[in-house]
XYZ file of C-alpha atoms in Angstrom:
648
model
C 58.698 -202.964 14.447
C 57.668 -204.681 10.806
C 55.612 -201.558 10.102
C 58.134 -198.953 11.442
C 61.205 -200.618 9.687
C 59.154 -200.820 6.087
C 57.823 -197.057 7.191
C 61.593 -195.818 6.728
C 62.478 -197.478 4.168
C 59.257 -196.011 2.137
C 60.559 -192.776 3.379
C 64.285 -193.514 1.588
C 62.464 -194.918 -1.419
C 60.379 -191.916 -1.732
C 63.559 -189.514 -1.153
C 64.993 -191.712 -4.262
C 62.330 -191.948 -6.547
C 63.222 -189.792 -9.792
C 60.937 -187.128 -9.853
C 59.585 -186.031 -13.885
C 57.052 -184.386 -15.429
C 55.864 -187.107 -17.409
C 57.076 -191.002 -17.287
C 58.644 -192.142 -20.354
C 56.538 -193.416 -22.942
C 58.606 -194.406 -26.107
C 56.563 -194.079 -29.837
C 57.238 -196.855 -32.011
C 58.158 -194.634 -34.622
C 61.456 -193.160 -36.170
C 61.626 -189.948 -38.513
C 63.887 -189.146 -41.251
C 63.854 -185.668 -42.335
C 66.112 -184.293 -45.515
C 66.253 -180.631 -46.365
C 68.063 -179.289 -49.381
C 67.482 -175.604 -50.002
C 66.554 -174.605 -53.898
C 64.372 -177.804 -54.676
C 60.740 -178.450 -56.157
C 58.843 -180.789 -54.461
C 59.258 -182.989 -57.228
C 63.030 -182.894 -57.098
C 62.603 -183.473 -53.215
C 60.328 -186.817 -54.105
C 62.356 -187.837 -56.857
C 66.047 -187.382 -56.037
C 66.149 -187.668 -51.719
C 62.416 -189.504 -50.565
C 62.291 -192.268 -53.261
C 65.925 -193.261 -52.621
C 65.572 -193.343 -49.122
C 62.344 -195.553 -48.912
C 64.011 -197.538 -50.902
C 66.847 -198.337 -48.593
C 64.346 -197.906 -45.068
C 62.229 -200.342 -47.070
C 64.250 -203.084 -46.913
C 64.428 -203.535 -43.375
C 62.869 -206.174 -41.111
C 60.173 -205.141 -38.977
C 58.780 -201.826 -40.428
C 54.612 -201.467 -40.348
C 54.437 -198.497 -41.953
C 56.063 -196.235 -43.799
C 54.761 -192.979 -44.684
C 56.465 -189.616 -46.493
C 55.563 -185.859 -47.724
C 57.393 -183.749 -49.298
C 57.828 -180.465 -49.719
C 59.605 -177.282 -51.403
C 63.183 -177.320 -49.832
C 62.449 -180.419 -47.615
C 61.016 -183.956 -46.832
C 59.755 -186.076 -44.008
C 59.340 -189.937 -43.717
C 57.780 -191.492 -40.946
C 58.616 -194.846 -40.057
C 56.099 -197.137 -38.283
C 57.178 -200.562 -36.088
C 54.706 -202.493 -34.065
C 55.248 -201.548 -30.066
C 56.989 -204.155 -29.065
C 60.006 -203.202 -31.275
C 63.651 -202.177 -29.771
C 63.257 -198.547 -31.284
C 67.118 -198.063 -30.083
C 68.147 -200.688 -32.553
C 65.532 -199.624 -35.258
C 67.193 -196.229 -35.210
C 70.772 -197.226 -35.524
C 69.516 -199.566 -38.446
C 67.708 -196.410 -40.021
C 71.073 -194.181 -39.232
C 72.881 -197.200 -40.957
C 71.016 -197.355 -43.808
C 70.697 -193.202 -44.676
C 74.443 -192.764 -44.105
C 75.098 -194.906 -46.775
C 73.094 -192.307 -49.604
C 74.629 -189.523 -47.648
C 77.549 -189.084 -50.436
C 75.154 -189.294 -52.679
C 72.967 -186.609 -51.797
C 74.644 -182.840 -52.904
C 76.903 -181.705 -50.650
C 74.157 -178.964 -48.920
C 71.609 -181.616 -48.057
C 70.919 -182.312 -44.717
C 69.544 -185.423 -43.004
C 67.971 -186.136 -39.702
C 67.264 -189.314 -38.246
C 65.305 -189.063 -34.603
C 62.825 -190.989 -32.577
C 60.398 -189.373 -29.927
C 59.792 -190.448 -26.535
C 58.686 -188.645 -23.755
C 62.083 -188.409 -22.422
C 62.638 -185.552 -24.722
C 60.284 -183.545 -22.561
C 61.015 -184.823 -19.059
C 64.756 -184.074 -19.847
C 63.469 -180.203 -20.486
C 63.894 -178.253 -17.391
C 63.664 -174.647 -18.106
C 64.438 -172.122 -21.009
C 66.457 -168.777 -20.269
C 66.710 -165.625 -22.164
C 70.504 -163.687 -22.210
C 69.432 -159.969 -22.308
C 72.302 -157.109 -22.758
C 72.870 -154.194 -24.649
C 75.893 -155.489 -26.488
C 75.694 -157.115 -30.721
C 74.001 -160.356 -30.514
C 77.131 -162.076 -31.723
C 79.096 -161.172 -28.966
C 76.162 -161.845 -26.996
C 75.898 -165.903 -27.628
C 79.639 -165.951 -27.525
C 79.453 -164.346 -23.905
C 76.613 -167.198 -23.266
C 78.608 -169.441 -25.025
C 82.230 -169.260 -22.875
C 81.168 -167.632 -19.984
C 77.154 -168.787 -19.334
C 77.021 -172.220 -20.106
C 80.210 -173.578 -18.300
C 78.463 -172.121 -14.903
C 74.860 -173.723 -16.406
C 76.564 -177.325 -16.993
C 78.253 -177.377 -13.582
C 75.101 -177.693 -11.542
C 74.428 -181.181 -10.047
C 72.299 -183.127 -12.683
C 72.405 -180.776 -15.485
C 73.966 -182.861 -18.812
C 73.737 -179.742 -21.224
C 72.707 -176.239 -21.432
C 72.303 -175.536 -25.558
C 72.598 -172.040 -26.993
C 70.658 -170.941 -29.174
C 70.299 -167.585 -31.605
C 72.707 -165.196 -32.912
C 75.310 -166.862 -35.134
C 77.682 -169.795 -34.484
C 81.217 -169.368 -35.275
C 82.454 -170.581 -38.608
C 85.168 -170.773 -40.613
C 85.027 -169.525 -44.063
C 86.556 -171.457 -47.146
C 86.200 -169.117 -50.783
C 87.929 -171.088 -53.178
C 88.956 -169.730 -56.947
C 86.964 -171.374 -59.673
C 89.909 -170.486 -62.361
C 92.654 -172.342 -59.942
C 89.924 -175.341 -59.565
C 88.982 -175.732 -63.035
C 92.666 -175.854 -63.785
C 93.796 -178.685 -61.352
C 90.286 -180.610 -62.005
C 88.766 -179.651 -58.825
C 85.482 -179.031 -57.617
C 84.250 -177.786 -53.955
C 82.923 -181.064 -53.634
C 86.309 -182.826 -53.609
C 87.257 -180.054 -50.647
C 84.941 -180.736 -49.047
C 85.288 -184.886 -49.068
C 88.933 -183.931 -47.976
C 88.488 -181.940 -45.226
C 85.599 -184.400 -43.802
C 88.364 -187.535 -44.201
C 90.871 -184.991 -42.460
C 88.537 -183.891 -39.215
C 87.977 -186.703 -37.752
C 88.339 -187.711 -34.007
C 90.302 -190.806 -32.829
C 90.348 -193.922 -34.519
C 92.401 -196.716 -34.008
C 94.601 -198.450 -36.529
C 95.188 -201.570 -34.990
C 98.501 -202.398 -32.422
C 101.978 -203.203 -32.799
C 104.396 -206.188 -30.922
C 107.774 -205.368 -30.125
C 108.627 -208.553 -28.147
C 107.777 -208.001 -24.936
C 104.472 -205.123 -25.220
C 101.451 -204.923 -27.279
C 100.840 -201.385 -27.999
C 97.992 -199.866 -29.443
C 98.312 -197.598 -32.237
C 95.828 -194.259 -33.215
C 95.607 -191.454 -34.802
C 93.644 -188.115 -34.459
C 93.721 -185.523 -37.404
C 91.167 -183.170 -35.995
C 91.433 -179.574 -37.055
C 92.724 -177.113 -34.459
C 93.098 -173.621 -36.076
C 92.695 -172.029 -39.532
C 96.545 -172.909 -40.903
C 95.836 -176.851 -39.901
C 93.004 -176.673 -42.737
C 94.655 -174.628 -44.999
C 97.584 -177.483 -45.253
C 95.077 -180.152 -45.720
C 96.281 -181.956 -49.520
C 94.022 -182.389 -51.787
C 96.467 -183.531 -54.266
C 99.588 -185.679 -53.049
C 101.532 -186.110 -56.194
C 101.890 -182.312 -56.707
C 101.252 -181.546 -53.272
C 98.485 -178.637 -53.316
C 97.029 -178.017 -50.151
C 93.326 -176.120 -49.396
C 94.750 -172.697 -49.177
C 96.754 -172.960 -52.521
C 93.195 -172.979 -54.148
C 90.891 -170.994 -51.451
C 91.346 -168.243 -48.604
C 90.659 -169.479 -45.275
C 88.957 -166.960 -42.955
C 86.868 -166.797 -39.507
C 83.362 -166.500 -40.093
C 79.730 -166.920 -38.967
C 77.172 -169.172 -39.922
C 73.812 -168.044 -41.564
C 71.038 -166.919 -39.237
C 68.476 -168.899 -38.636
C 66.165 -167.917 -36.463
C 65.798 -164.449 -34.090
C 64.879 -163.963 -30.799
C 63.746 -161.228 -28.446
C 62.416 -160.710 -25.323
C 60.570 -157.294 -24.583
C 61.503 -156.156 -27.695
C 65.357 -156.593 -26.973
C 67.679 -159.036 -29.047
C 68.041 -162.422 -26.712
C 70.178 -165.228 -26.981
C 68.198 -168.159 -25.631
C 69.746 -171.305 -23.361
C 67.850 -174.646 -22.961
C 68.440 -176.470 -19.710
C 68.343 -180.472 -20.374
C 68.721 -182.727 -17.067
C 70.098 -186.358 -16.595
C 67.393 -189.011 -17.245
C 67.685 -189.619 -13.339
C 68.294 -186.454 -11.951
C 65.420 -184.547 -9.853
C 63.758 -182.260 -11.762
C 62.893 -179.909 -8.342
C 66.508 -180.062 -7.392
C 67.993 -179.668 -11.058
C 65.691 -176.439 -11.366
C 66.246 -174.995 -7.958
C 70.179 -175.472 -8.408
C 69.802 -173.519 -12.041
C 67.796 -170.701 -10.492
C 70.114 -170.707 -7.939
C 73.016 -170.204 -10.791
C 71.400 -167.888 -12.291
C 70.791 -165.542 -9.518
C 74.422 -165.697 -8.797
C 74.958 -164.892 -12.682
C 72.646 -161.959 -12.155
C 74.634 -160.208 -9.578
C 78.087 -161.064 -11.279
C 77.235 -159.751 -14.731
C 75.158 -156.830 -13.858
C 77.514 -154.286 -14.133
C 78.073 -155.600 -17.719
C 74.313 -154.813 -18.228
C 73.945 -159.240 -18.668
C 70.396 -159.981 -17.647
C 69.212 -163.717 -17.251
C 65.673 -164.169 -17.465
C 63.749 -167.443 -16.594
C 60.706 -168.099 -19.069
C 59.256 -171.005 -18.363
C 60.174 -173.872 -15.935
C 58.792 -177.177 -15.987
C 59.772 -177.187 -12.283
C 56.397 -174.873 -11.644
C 54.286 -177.529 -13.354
C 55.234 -180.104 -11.218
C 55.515 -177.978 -7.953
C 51.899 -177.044 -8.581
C 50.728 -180.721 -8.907
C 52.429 -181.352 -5.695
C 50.881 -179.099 -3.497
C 47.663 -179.930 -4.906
C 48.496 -183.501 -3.773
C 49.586 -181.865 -0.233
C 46.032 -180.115 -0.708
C 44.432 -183.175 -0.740
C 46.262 -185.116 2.033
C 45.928 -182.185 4.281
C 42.217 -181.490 3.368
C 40.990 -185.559 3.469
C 43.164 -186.048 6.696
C 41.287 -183.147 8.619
C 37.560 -184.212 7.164
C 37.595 -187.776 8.043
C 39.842 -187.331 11.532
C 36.862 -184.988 12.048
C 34.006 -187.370 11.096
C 35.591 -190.264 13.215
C 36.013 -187.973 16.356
C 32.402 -186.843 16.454
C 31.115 -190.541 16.052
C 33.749 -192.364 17.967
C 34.419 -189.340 20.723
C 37.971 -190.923 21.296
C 41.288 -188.981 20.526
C 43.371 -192.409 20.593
C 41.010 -194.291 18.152
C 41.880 -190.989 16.012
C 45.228 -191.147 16.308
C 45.259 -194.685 15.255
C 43.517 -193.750 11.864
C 45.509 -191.033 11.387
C 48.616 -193.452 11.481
C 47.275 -195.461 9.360
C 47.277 -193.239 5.987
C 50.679 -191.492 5.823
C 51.530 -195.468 6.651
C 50.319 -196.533 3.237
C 51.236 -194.074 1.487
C 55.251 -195.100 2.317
C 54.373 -198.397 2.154
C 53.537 -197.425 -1.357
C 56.750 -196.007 -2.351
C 58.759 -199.486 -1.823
C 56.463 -200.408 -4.299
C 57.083 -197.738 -6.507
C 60.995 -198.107 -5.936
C 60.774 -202.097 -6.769
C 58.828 -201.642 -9.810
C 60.665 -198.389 -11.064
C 57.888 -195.703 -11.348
C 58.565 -191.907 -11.056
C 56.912 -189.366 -9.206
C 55.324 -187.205 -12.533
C 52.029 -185.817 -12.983
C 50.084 -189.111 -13.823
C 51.076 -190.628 -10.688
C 50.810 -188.104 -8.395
C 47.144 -187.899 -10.366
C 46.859 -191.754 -9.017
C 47.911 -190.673 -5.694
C 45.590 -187.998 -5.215
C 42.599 -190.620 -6.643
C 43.851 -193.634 -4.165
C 44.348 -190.965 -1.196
C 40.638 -190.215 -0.318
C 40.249 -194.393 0.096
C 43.640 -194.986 2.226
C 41.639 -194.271 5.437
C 38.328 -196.186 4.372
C 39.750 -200.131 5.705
C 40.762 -198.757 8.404
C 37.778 -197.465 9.755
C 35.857 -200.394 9.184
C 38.540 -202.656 10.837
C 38.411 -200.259 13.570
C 34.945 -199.410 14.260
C 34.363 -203.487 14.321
C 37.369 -203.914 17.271
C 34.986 -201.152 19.162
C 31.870 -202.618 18.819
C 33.403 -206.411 19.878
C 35.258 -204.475 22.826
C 32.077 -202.662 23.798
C 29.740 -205.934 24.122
C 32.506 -207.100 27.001
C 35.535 -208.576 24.976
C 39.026 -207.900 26.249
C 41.027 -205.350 24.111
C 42.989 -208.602 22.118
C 40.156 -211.136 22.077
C 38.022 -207.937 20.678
C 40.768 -207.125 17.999
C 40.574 -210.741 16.385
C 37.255 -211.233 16.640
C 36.576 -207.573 14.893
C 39.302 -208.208 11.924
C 38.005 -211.490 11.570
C 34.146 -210.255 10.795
C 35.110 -207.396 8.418
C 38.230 -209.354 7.108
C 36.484 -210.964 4.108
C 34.624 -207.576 2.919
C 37.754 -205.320 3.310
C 39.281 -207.553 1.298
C 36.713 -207.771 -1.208
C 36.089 -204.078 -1.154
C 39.628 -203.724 -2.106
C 39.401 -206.239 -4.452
C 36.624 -204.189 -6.816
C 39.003 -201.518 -6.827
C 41.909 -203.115 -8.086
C 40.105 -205.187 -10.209
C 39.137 -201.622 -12.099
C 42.884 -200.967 -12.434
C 45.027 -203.062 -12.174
C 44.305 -204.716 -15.920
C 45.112 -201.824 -17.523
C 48.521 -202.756 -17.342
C 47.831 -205.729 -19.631
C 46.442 -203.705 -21.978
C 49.328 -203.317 -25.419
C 49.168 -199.952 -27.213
C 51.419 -197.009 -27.728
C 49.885 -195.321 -24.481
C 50.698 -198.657 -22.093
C 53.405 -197.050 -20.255
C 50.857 -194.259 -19.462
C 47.902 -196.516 -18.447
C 50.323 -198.649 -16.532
C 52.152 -195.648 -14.482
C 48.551 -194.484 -13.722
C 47.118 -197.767 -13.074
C 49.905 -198.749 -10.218
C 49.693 -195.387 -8.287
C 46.292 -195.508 -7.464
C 46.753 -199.951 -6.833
C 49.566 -199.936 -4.895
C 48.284 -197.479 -2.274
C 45.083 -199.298 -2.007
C 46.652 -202.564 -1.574
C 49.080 -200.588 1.629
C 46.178 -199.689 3.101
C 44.406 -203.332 3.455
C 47.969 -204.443 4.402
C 48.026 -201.926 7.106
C 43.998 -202.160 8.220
C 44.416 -205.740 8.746
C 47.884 -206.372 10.787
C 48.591 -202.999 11.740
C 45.461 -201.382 12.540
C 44.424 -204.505 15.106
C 47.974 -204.229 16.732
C 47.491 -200.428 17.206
C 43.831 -200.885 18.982
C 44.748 -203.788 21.270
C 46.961 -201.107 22.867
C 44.427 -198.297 23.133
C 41.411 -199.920 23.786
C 40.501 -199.701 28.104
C 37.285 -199.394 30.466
C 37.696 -195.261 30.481
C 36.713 -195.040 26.805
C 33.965 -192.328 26.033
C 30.969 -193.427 25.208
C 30.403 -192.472 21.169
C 27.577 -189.955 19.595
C 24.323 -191.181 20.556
C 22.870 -191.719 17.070
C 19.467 -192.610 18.414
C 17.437 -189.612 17.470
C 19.049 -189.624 14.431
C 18.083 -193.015 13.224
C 14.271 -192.163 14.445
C 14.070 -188.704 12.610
C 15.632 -190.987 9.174
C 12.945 -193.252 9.264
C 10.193 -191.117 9.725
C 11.904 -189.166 6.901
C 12.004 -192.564 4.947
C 8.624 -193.841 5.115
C 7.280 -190.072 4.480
C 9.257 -189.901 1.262
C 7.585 -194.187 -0.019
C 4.098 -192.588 0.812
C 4.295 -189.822 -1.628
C 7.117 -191.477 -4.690
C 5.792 -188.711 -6.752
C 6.576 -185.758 -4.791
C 10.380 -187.869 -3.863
C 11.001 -187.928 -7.708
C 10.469 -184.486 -8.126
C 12.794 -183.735 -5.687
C 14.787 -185.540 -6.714
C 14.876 -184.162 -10.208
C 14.982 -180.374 -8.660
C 18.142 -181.287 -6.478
C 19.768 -182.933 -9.240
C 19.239 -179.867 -11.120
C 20.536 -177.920 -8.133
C 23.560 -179.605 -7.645
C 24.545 -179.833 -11.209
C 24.025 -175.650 -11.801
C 26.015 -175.373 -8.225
C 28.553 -177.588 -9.755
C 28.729 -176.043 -13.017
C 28.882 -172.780 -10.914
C 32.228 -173.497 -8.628
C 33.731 -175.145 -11.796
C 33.390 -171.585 -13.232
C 34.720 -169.950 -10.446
C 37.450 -172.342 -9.923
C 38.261 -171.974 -13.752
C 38.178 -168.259 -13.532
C 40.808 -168.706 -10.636
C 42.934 -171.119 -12.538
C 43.096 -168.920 -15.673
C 46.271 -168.942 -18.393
C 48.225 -166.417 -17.764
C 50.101 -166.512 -21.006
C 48.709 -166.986 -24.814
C 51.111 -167.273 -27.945
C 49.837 -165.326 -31.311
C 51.480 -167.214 -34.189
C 52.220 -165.304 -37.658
C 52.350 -167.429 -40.356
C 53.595 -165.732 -43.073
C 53.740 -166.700 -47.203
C 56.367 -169.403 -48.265
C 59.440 -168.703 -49.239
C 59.574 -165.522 -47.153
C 62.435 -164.970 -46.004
C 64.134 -164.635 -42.067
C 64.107 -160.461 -42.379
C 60.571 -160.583 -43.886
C 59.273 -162.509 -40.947
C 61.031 -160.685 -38.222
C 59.224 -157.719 -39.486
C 56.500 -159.340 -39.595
C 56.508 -160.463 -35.723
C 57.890 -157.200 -34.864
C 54.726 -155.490 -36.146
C 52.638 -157.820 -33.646
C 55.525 -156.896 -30.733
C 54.262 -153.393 -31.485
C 50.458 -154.012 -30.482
C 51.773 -156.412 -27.487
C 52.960 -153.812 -25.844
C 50.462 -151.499 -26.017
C 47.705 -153.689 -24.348
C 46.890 -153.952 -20.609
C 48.185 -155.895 -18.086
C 51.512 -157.207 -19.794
C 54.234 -158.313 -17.991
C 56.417 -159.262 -20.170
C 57.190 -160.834 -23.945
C 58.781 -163.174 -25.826
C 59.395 -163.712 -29.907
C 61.362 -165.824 -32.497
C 61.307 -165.726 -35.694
C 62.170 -168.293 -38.599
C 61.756 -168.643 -41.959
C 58.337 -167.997 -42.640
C 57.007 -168.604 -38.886
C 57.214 -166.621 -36.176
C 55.327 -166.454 -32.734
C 55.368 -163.919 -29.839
C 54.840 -165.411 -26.264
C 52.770 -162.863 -23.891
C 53.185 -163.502 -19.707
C 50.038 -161.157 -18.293
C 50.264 -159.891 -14.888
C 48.624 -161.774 -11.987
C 44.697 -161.269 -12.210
C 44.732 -158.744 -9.482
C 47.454 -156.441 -10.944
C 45.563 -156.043 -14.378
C 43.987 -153.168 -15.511
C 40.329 -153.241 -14.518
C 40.732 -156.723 -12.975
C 40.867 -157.783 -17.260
C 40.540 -161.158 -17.753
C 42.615 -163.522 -20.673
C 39.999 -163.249 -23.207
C 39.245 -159.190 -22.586
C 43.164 -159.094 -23.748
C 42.820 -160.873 -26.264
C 39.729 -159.582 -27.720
C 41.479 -155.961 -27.432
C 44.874 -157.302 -29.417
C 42.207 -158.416 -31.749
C 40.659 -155.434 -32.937
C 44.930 -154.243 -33.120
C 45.551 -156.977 -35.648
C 42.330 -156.014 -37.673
C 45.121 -153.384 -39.500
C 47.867 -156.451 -39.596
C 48.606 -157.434 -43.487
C 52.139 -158.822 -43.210
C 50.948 -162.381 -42.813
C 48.229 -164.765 -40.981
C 48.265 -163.664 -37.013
C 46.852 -166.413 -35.063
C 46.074 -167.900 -31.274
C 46.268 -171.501 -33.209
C 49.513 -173.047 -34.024
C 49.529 -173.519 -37.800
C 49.710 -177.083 -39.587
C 53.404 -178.158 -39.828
C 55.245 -181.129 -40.982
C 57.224 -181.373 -38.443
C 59.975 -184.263 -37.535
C 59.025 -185.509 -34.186
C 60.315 -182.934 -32.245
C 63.188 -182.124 -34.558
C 62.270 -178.340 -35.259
C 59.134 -177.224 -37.870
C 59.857 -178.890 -41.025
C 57.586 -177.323 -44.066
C 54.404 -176.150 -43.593
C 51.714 -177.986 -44.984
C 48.866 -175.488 -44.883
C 48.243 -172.119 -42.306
C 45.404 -171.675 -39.672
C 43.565 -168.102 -40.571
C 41.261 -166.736 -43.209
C 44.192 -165.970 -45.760
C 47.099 -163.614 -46.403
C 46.640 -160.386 -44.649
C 44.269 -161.496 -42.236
C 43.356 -162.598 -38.433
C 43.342 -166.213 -37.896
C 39.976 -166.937 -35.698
């Protein structure tokens, strides 16, 4: 009843664990980033780094403090030992660089982030808009009509639109009527950010018998609200005395396609709790149903890529293994021990563990993510391996005469001591890894526990459950097991043939080593070939300072040749500033032309980009400085063999 009532609770914890791709790991390290377009890299250093270490610098805690700068940009990297609250040390570091924020021109922008894991995990799959219609009134359509559907699905927390061009609102002021009141756009623009603000409270007010709280909200609802914000009381002129107010739309940034048609692109970000299986099959869901409503509009939704798959693939494989080790050693014991109910026993005994294993992963707050259902797949091929000691010891006692229970103590009580210390050399491998302090400890540690806390199940379960189990199977009408007789004559003659002639046994040896690793080498080949990318990304790098029209062309020249090769499915490219990249999904194996593998693709886009001279085309991403996951920052070099050329 112990076992069977722990049993079902390992089956709720293991409903309730959060499943992720990758366990958070936090990086003792926060970023600043400042861009101001029309700057040297001196004027960068000198008027927006320098002023900025300066204030970072005088912080408690920091290790390190690193910057580069750039043309048009700057990056510093901010270092704390790992034990720091990085929470805290980024609301310091926000703190600090809002301060120099007035101080800064009016165009310059600053970025504080950290990076943890959590970024990724929180990633659940990117989707491409695809219609016929201007791409304005394409991410406006994504904007009011996509998204809200997106957001409603259980466990989504945002769905983010990006490409085309963000609604704006223009403000042209006339220098003549600013020079004569003493204006400047900078004092419109301090207005208008004291004027759009949300909520804040100014304090509360008694009237005998109530406290009330007081606030206001001056937030801007439509164009005439900002066009009768004062900027000078005592006269009163208001914003659109000076300038005309007008709708508008923000400068592109970046350009995406898919196939060769304009895209607006949506990124699906999950609760830190949610499932990532369920959040992804409720989106695909969506956008199936989003698919048959908008059709007749010509609105295509198009999945392209899912960290859902990545995760579904490493649980099968676990499956695989389960399945696969279950059937091989039920297998083994049945030909040796020639008794179903002995098998059955055994084959209680691992799925057992393995929920016995999730109320450990519940109480000590692990995830099911790749590493540990790596440490899973590791611990499952030993879950079994108590067990069948216990076991086979409670046969042999039972078959020299002992009655099933005196036979069950007697056989636990033999092997007790080495089961334990078998286990014990395993964990012992592990388990002080999670001791171990570096930036990677959360990694080592998830890792660590998924392969120890299965282990330690299954000497749990070999030793209280497994001796239970056989007291209540063991009888007189047991089949006798494999006579092993011949076999143990035929291995020693084999034995004392191979000490007679060592030198002929090391050669043997040697030649089956040989064997085995070529045969090895061989199925990892095969297995590889099976396994094989079906996508590749061709990066074009293009000269700095080029600008977003320049680059498009660029990438559009590489579209070109991607559609011309073999075996395509489908495409993908953005475009920014200087950097571009085109995405290329290849047919299954078996659909290709010719049966063409990855590389023969490649190599035939290759002699296509021999005639590119727009920029540097490359399968290598090329050296950034980017801002912890905060976009691609300035490049710092290029991969390739110069302008005009084929990176290699």
């Amino acid at each position: 009843m112990l076992f069977a009532a722990l049993s079902l609770l390992g089956l709720i914890s293991q409903v309730r664990l959060p499943v992720e791709l990758l366990p958070e790991v936090i990086y003792p390290e926060v970023f600043v980033s400042v861009i101001l377009r029309g700057t040297s890299p001196e004027q960068v250093e000198r008027d927006l780094v320098v002023p900025i270490e300066g204030e970072i610098g005088k912080l408690d805690g920091v290790v390190e403090m690193t910057s580069t700068s750039m043309a048009n940009r700057g990056m510093i990297r901010v270092s704390y030992s790992p034990d720091t609250d990085m929470k805290f040390a980024l609301l310091q570091i926000q703190s600090r660089v809002a301060k120099l924020q007035p101080l800064f021109p009016p165009r310059t922008q600053l970025v504080v982030q950290r990076f943890d894991t959590s970024d990724i995990s929180s990633r659940v799959m990117n989707l491409q808009v695809l219609g016929e219609a201007d791409l304005d009134w394409l991410r406006d359509f994504a904007e009011n009509e996509i998204r809200p559907e997106l957001e409603a699905v259980d466990g989504v927390v945002n769905a983010g639109v990006q490409g085309g061009r963000q609604r704006s609102v223009a403000i042209v002021a006339d220098p003549v009527i600013l020079e004569a009141h003493d204006l400047t756009l900078n004092d419109i623009n301090t207005r208008l950010e004291r004027y759009n603000r949300p909520r804040a409270s100014l304090g509360q007010i008694y009237d005998g018998t109530r406290v009330l709280p007081v606030s206001v909200q001056t937030q801007f609802t439509d164009l005439a609200s900002i066009r009768e914000v004062v900027l000078k009381p005592e006269i009163p002129l208001t914003v659109g005395d000076v300038a005309r107010v007008y709708p508008g739309v923000q400068r592109r940034t970046d350009i995406s396609r898919v196939n060769g048609k304009a895209s607006v692109g949506i990124q699906i970000l999950k609760e830190d709790e949610a499932n990532l299986l369920d959040v992804s099959a409720g989106v695909e869901d969506a956008v199936e149903r989003l698919n048959d409503d908008y059709a007749s509009e010509g609105i295509e939704l198009v999945v392209t890529n899912s960290q859902a798959d990545i995760m579904a693939e490493a649980l099968d494989t676990l499956k695989q293994a389960a399945v696969v080790g279950v059937i091989l050693g039920l297998a083994v014991l049945f030909l040796f021990l020639r008794t179903l109910r002995f098998v059955a026993v055994l084959l209680l005994a691992i799925p057992t563990s393995l929920l016995l294993a999730f109320n450990l992963f519940y109480a000590f707050g692990l995830s099911m993510n790749v590493l540990s259902l790596c440490g899973l797949a590791l611990a499952m091929g030993m879950l079994a391996d108590n067990s069948i000691v216990v076991m086979e010891s409670i046969f042999k006692k039972f078959e020299r005469g002992k009655s099933p229970e005196e036979a069950a103590q007697a056989g636990t009580r033999d092997v007790g001591r080495a089961v334990v210390a078998a286990t014990a050399t395993t964990v012992v491998v592990f388990l002080p890894v999670v001791f171990i302090t570096s930036d990677f400890q959360d990694v080592l540690t998830e890792l660590a526990l998924s392969i120890t806390f299965p282990v330690l199940a299954s000497l749990v379960v070999a030793l209280l459950l497994v001796p239970a189990l056989a007291t209540r199977t063991l009888n007189a009408q047991i089949t006798p097991p494999l006579d092993t007789g011949l076999l143990i004559e035929k291995y020693t003659m084999l034995l004392k043939a191979c000490l007679r002639h060592p030198a002929r046994l090391s050669i043997g040896i040697g030649l089956a080593f040989l064997v085995t690793l070529g045969l090895s080498f061989f199925f990892m080949l095969q297995q590889e070939a099976v396994r094989e990318e079906s996508q590749f990304i061709v990066y074009v790098d293009t000269p700095e300072g080029t600008t977003l029209e320049a680059t498009d062309e660029a990438v559009a020249q590489v579209e070109v040749m991607v559609r011309e090769l073999p075996g395509v499915d489908r495409f993908t490219a953005t475009a920014e500033e200087g950097l571009g990249s085109v995405t290329v999904m290849l047919k299954d194996r078996s659909e290709r032309e010719d049966g063409l593998s990855l590389d023969d693709v490649k190599a035939k886009l290759d002699e296509k980009l021999d005639s590119f001279n727009a920029g540097v085309a490359s399968y290598d991403a090329p050296i950034t400085g980017g801002f912890g996951g905060g976009g691609r920052g300035g490049r710092g070099g290029c991969s390739g063999r110069g302008w005009g050329g084929r990176g290699r």
